[in-house]
CSV table of C-alpha atoms in Angstrom, one decimal:
chain,number,residue,atom,x,y,z
A,1,MET,CA,77.2,51.4,92.8
A,2,VAL,CA,76.2,53.8,95.7
A,3,ASP,CA,79.1,55.2,97.7
A,4,GLN,CA,80.2,58.4,99.5
A,5,ASN,CA,81.1,60.1,96.2
A,6,TRP,CA,77.6,59.5,94.7
A,7,PHE,CA,76.5,63.2,94.8
A,8,GLN,CA,80.0,64.7,94.4
A,9,ASN,CA,80.3,67.5,91.6
A,10,ILE,CA,76.6,67.5,91.0
A,11,SER,CA,76.7,71.2,91.7
A,12,ALA,CA,79.5,72.0,89.0
A,13,ALA,CA,77.0,72.7,86.1
A,14,THR,CA,74.8,74.9,88.2
A,15,ILE,CA,77.7,76.9,89.4
A,16,HIS,CA,79.1,77.3,85.9
A,17,GLU,CA,75.9,79.2,85.1
A,18,THR,CA,76.9,82.0,87.4
A,19,LEU,CA,79.7,82.8,85.0
A,20,ILE,CA,77.6,82.6,81.7
A,21,ASN,CA,78.6,85.4,79.3
A,22,GLN,CA,81.3,86.6,81.7
A,23,SER,CA,84.9,85.3,81.9
A,24,ILE,CA,86.8,85.3,85.1
A,25,PRO,CA,88.2,88.8,85.2
A,26,GLU,CA,92.2,89.3,85.2
A,27,ARG,CA,92.0,92.0,87.9
A,28,LEU,CA,89.8,92.9,90.7
A,29,PHE,CA,89.6,95.7,93.3
A,30,HIS,CA,89.7,95.6,97.0
A,31,TYR,CA,88.4,98.7,98.8
A,32,THR,CA,90.1,99.6,102.2
A,33,SER,CA,90.8,102.3,104.7
A,34,SER,CA,94.0,103.8,105.3
A,35,ASP,CA,94.7,101.3,108.1
A,36,GLY,CA,93.8,98.5,105.7
A,37,LEU,CA,96.1,99.5,103.1
A,38,LYS,CA,98.8,99.9,105.6
A,39,GLY,CA,98.4,96.4,107.1
A,40,ILE,CA,98.4,94.8,103.7
A,41,VAL,CA,101.4,96.4,102.3
A,42,GLU,CA,103.6,96.4,105.4
A,43,ASN,CA,102.5,92.9,106.3
A,44,ASN,CA,102.6,91.8,102.7
A,45,CYS,CA,99.4,89.7,103.3
A,46,LEU,CA,95.5,89.9,102.6
A,47,ARG,CA,93.3,89.5,105.7
A,48,PHE,CA,90.4,87.0,105.1
A,49,ALA,CA,87.4,87.1,107.0
A,50,ASP,CA,85.3,84.6,108.7
A,51,ALA,CA,81.8,85.2,107.1
A,52,MET,CA,80.2,84.8,110.5
A,53,PHE,CA,81.6,88.2,111.3
A,54,MET,CA,81.5,90.2,108.4
A,55,ASN,CA,79.5,93.6,108.1
A,56,ASP,CA,76.5,92.1,106.3
A,57,GLY,CA,74.4,90.6,109.2
A,58,SER,CA,72.8,88.3,106.6
A,59,GLU,CA,75.9,86.9,105.3
A,60,THR,CA,75.5,83.4,106.7
A,61,VAL,CA,71.6,83.1,106.6
A,62,HIS,CA,70.6,84.6,103.4
A,63,GLY,CA,71.4,81.7,101.3
A,64,MET,CA,70.1,79.3,103.9
A,65,TYR,CA,66.7,81.0,103.8
A,66,MET,CA,66.7,80.9,100.0
A,67,PHE,CA,67.5,77.0,100.1
A,68,ALA,CA,64.6,76.5,102.6
A,69,GLN,CA,62.2,78.2,100.6
A,70,ALA,CA,63.1,76.6,97.3
A,71,VAL,CA,63.3,73.1,98.6
A,72,THR,CA,59.9,73.4,100.4
A,73,GLN,CA,58.3,74.5,97.0
A,74,PHE,CA,60.0,71.6,95.2
A,75,MET,CA,58.9,69.0,97.8
A,76,ASP,CA,55.4,70.0,97.8
A,77,GLY,CA,53.2,66.9,97.1
A,78,LYS,CA,56.1,64.5,97.5
A,79,PRO,CA,55.8,61.5,99.6
A,80,ASP,CA,56.1,61.9,103.4
A,81,HIS,CA,59.3,59.7,103.7
A,82,GLU,CA,61.0,62.1,101.2
A,83,ILE,CA,60.1,65.0,102.9
A,84,GLN,CA,61.3,63.7,106.3
A,85,ILE,CA,64.5,63.2,104.5
A,86,VAL,CA,64.8,66.7,103.4
A,87,GLU,CA,64.2,67.8,107.0
A,88,GLU,CA,67.0,65.8,108.0
A,89,LEU,CA,69.1,67.3,105.1
A,90,LYS,CA,68.4,70.9,106.5
A,91,GLN,CA,69.8,69.8,109.7
A,92,GLN,CA,73.0,68.2,107.9
A,93,ILE,CA,73.3,71.6,106.1
A,94,VAL,CA,73.5,73.5,109.2
A,95,ALA,CA,76.1,71.2,110.8
A,96,THR,CA,78.2,71.0,107.6
A,97,ALA,CA,78.1,75.0,107.5
A,98,ASN,CA,79.7,75.1,110.7
A,99,ILE,CA,82.7,73.0,109.7
A,100,MET,CA,83.1,74.4,106.2
A,101,ARG,CA,82.3,78.2,107.2
A,102,PRO,CA,83.5,80.3,104.3
A,103,ILE,CA,86.6,82.3,105.0
A,104,ILE,CA,86.4,85.3,102.5
A,105,PHE,CA,88.4,88.1,100.9
A,106,CYS,CA,86.1,90.5,99.0
A,107,MET,CA,86.8,92.4,95.9
A,108,SER,CA,84.8,94.4,93.4
A,109,ALA,CA,84.7,94.3,89.7
A,110,GLU,CA,85.0,98.2,89.4
A,111,GLN,CA,87.8,100.2,90.9
A,112,ASN,CA,86.0,103.7,91.3
A,113,LEU,CA,82.7,103.0,92.9
A,114,LEU,CA,81.2,105.7,94.9
A,115,ASN,CA,79.2,103.6,97.4
A,116,GLN,CA,82.5,101.8,98.1
A,117,TRP,CA,84.5,105.0,98.6
A,118,ARG,CA,81.7,106.2,100.9
A,119,ASP,CA,81.8,102.8,103.0
A,120,TYR,CA,85.4,102.9,103.5
A,121,GLY,CA,86.1,106.6,103.7
A,122,SER,CA,83.8,108.1,106.3
A,123,ASP,CA,86.6,109.9,108.3
A,124,VAL,CA,89.8,108.8,106.5
A,125,VAL,CA,91.1,108.6,103.0
A,126,PRO,CA,90.1,105.2,101.3
A,127,TYR,CA,92.0,103.3,98.8
A,128,SER,CA,91.2,100.7,96.1
A,129,ILE,CA,93.7,98.0,95.4
A,130,GLU,CA,93.9,96.3,92.1
A,131,LEU,CA,94.8,92.8,92.3
A,132,ASP,CA,95.9,90.1,89.8
A,133,THR,CA,93.2,87.4,90.3
A,134,TYR,CA,95.1,84.7,88.2
A,135,VAL,CA,98.1,84.9,90.7
A,136,LEU,CA,96.1,84.7,93.7
A,137,GLN,CA,94.5,81.5,92.7
A,138,ARG,CA,97.7,79.6,92.5
A,139,GLY,CA,97.1,77.7,95.7
A,140,ASN,CA,100.5,76.4,96.1
A,141,GLU,CA,102.1,80.0,96.1
A,142,PHE,CA,100.1,81.2,99.2
A,143,SER,CA,99.2,80.2,102.7
A,144,PHE,CA,96.1,78.3,101.8
A,145,PRO,CA,94.1,77.3,98.8
A,146,VAL,CA,91.3,79.4,97.6
A,147,TYR,CA,88.8,79.6,94.6
A,148,LEU,CA,87.3,82.8,93.0
A,149,ALA,CA,83.5,83.3,92.9
A,150,LYS,CA,81.1,85.7,91.5
A,151,VAL,CA,78.5,86.8,93.8
A,152,ILE,CA,74.9,86.5,92.8
A,153,TYR,CA,72.4,89.1,94.0
A,154,ASP,CA,69.3,88.8,91.8
A,155,ILE,CA,66.7,86.8,93.7
A,156,ALA,CA,65.2,85.5,90.7
A,157,PHE,CA,68.4,84.0,89.5
A,158,GLN,CA,69.2,82.6,92.9
A,159,GLU,CA,65.8,80.8,92.8
A,160,TYR,CA,66.5,79.5,89.4
A,161,LEU,CA,69.9,78.1,90.3
A,162,LEU,CA,68.5,76.5,93.5
A,163,LYS,CA,65.7,74.9,91.6
A,164,LYS,CA,68.1,73.4,88.9
A,165,LEU,CA,70.6,72.1,91.8
A,166,ILE,CA,67.6,70.5,93.8
A,167,SER,CA,66.1,68.9,90.8
A,168,ALA,CA,69.5,67.3,89.8
A,169,ILE,CA,70.1,66.1,93.4
A,170,TYR,CA,66.5,64.7,93.6
A,171,GLN,CA,66.9,62.8,90.3
A,172,ARG,CA,70.3,61.4,91.6
A,173,THR,CA,68.3,60.0,94.3
A,174,GLN,CA,65.8,58.6,92.1
A,175,ASP,CA,68.5,56.7,90.3
A,176,ILE,CA,69.7,54.8,93.4
A,177,PRO,CA,68.9,51.0,92.6
A,178,ALA,CA,65.8,49.7,94.2
A,179,GLY,CA,66.6,47.6,97.0
A,180,ALA,CA,70.2,49.2,97.5
A,181,GLN,CA,71.4,48.5,100.9
A,182,ILE,CA,72.6,51.7,102.5
A,183,SER,CA,73.9,51.6,106.0
A,184,PRO,CA,73.5,54.3,108.6
A,185,GLU,CA,77.2,55.3,108.0
A,186,LEU,CA,76.9,55.5,104.2
A,187,LYS,CA,73.7,57.4,104.6
A,188,ALA,CA,75.4,60.0,106.8
A,189,GLN,CA,78.2,60.3,104.3
A,190,LEU,CA,75.8,60.8,101.6
A,191,MET,CA,73.8,63.4,103.5
A,192,GLN,CA,76.9,65.3,104.1
A,193,SER,CA,78.0,65.1,100.4
A,194,VAL,CA,74.5,66.5,99.4
A,195,ALA,CA,74.8,69.3,102.0
A,196,THR,CA,78.4,70.2,100.8
A,197,GLU,CA,77.1,70.5,97.2
A,198,ILE,CA,74.3,72.8,98.2
A,199,LEU,CA,76.8,75.0,100.3
A,200,TRP,CA,79.2,75.4,97.3
A,201,LEU,CA,76.3,77.1,95.5
A,202,LEU,CA,74.8,79.0,98.6
A,203,TYR,CA,78.2,80.7,99.5
A,204,ARG,CA,77.7,82.6,96.1
A,205,PHE,CA,74.4,84.2,97.1
A,206,LYS,CA,74.1,87.6,98.8
A,207,ASN,CA,71.3,90.1,99.9
A,208,PRO,CA,70.4,92.1,96.8
A,209,ALA,CA,70.5,95.2,99.0
A,210,PHE,CA,74.5,95.0,98.3
A,211,ALA,CA,74.4,94.7,94.6
A,212,ALA,CA,76.0,98.1,93.9
A,213,GLU,CA,79.2,96.4,95.4
A,214,GLN,CA,79.8,94.2,92.3
A,215,GLU,CA,81.4,91.7,94.5
A,216,TRP,CA,83.7,88.8,93.7
A,217,ARG,CA,85.2,86.8,96.5
A,218,LEU,CA,88.0,84.7,97.2
A,219,ILE,CA,86.7,81.8,99.1
A,220,SER,CA,88.4,79.1,101.4
A,221,HIS,CA,86.6,77.1,104.2
A,222,GLY,CA,87.3,77.0,108.0
A,223,ASP,CA,88.2,73.2,107.8
A,224,THR,CA,90.5,74.0,105.0
A,225,VAL,CA,92.2,77.1,106.3
A,226,GLN,CA,93.0,75.6,109.7
A,227,ARG,CA,95.2,73.0,108.4
A,228,PHE,CA,97.4,75.6,107.2
A,229,THR,CA,97.3,78.7,109.4
A,230,ARG,CA,96.0,79.8,112.8
A,231,PRO,CA,93.6,82.8,113.2
A,232,GLN,CA,94.8,86.2,114.0
A,233,PHE,CA,92.4,88.5,116.0
A,234,ARG,CA,91.6,92.4,115.5
A,235,SER,CA,89.0,94.9,116.8
A,236,SER,CA,85.8,95.6,115.2
A,237,LYS,CA,82.2,96.8,115.7
A,238,LEU,CA,81.5,93.2,116.9
A,239,GLY,CA,84.3,93.2,119.5
A,240,VAL,CA,87.3,91.0,119.0
A,241,ILE,CA,87.0,88.9,115.7
A,242,PRO,CA,89.2,86.4,114.0
A,243,TYR,CA,90.8,86.8,110.5
A,244,TYR,CA,93.3,84.6,108.4
A,245,GLU,CA,96.5,85.9,106.9
A,246,PHE,CA,97.0,85.0,103.1
A,247,ARG,CA,100.6,85.6,102.3
A,248,PRO,CA,102.6,84.7,99.3
A,249,SER,CA,105.4,82.1,100.1
A,250,GLY,CA,109.0,83.0,100.3
A,251,GLN,CA,110.1,86.6,99.5
A,252,ALA,CA,107.3,87.0,96.7
A,253,LYS,CA,105.2,90.1,97.0
A,254,LEU,CA,101.5,90.3,96.7
A,255,PRO,CA,100.2,90.7,93.1
A,256,ILE,CA,99.2,94.4,93.6
A,257,ARG,CA,99.0,96.0,90.2
A,258,ALA,CA,97.8,99.5,91.2
A,259,VAL,CA,96.4,101.5,94.0
A,260,TRP,CA,94.0,104.2,93.8
A,261,VAL,CA,93.4,107.1,96.3
A,262,GLY,CA,89.7,107.9,96.9
A,263,PRO,CA,87.8,110.9,96.6
A,264,SER,CA,89.1,113.5,98.9
A,265,PRO,CA,89.9,117.2,99.0
A,266,TYR,CA,93.4,116.4,99.6
A,267,SER,CA,93.6,113.8,96.7
A,268,ASN,CA,96.9,115.2,95.1
A,269,VAL,CA,98.8,115.3,98.4
A,270,SER,CA,97.4,111.9,99.5
A,271,HIS,CA,98.6,110.5,96.2
A,272,ILE,CA,102.2,111.7,96.6
A,273,ALA,CA,102.1,110.2,100.2
A,274,LEU,CA,100.9,107.0,98.7
A,275,GLN,CA,103.8,106.6,96.3
A,276,GLN,CA,106.4,107.2,98.8
A,277,PHE,CA,104.6,104.7,101.1
A,278,LEU,CA,104.5,102.2,98.4
A,279,GLN,CA,108.2,102.7,97.4
A,280,ALA,CA,109.3,102.4,101.1
A,281,ASN,CA,107.7,98.9,101.3
A,282,GLY,CA,109.0,97.4,98.1
A,283,TYR,CA,106.1,98.2,95.9
A,284,GLY,CA,107.8,100.9,93.9
A,285,ASN,CA,106.7,99.6,90.6
A,286,VAL,CA,102.9,99.6,91.4
A,287,HIS,CA,101.0,102.2,89.4
A,288,THR,CA,99.1,104.9,91.3
A,289,ASN,CA,96.4,107.3,90.6
A,290,PHE,CA,93.5,108.9,92.4
A,291,SER,CA,89.7,109.4,92.0
A,292,THR,CA,88.3,112.6,90.7
A,293,ILE,CA,84.6,111.8,91.7
A,294,PRO,CA,83.6,115.0,93.9
A,295,ILE,CA,82.3,114.1,97.1
A,296,ARG,CA,81.6,116.0,100.4
A,297,ARG,CA,83.0,115.2,103.6
């Protein structure tokens, strides 16, 4: 029987391959500025960014571009009516992406990366916050549900994953019984279901120019987040942009395990000040340290 669930979870096997030979880490590291650390600790919340307004200008288009290339190659030589359906699917992906736009909190697999220190410490002391990823994924203990995803930078691997997913979706369409009656309403539901499955994968792709970040990301989606909380706004290079506060419920504290002071001529002094700051805000049991990477200001 063909229904709106016909294509659900078809992306699961493909997405699982992004974690082959690597288990989900118990801890990840969020790099931030002095203001960023101050906001996280004093407000006891993490700020999730709308992917449309992130520093990487290709954040919302790289995956779309990769998909367009992959599906065009896959459909080469296929019947015209199938190619027309793919063109409709491309439009559906754009429409669905506007609804389930990724809301992201970025972390890194490493806590002492020079490129990250440089990004966040051009004029102030930067920090690296070690977070317990297992706790962060407990959806009922925070403002809204999230899932953890490893970012894929390798273009060849992105192409391989897309080919596998597109092939699986295409095969599923071939399994639809001949003569099956599909109403316009059901067709629209099926198209949205396929678009959603594709976007689950695309939101893990990033331009390889950013590979040194070793990024993992906590992800939710606009249509999900807005059921639980309203956007807040802050100033940025793009002007005033939205963000969403991800905070623990009740009196619980964020699962911060450690904080590192970034490279600085004043690391020792900054380290002492950091300890006092954490103690004053209820994080006195958090381990602290400082980077000894030599870096010029």
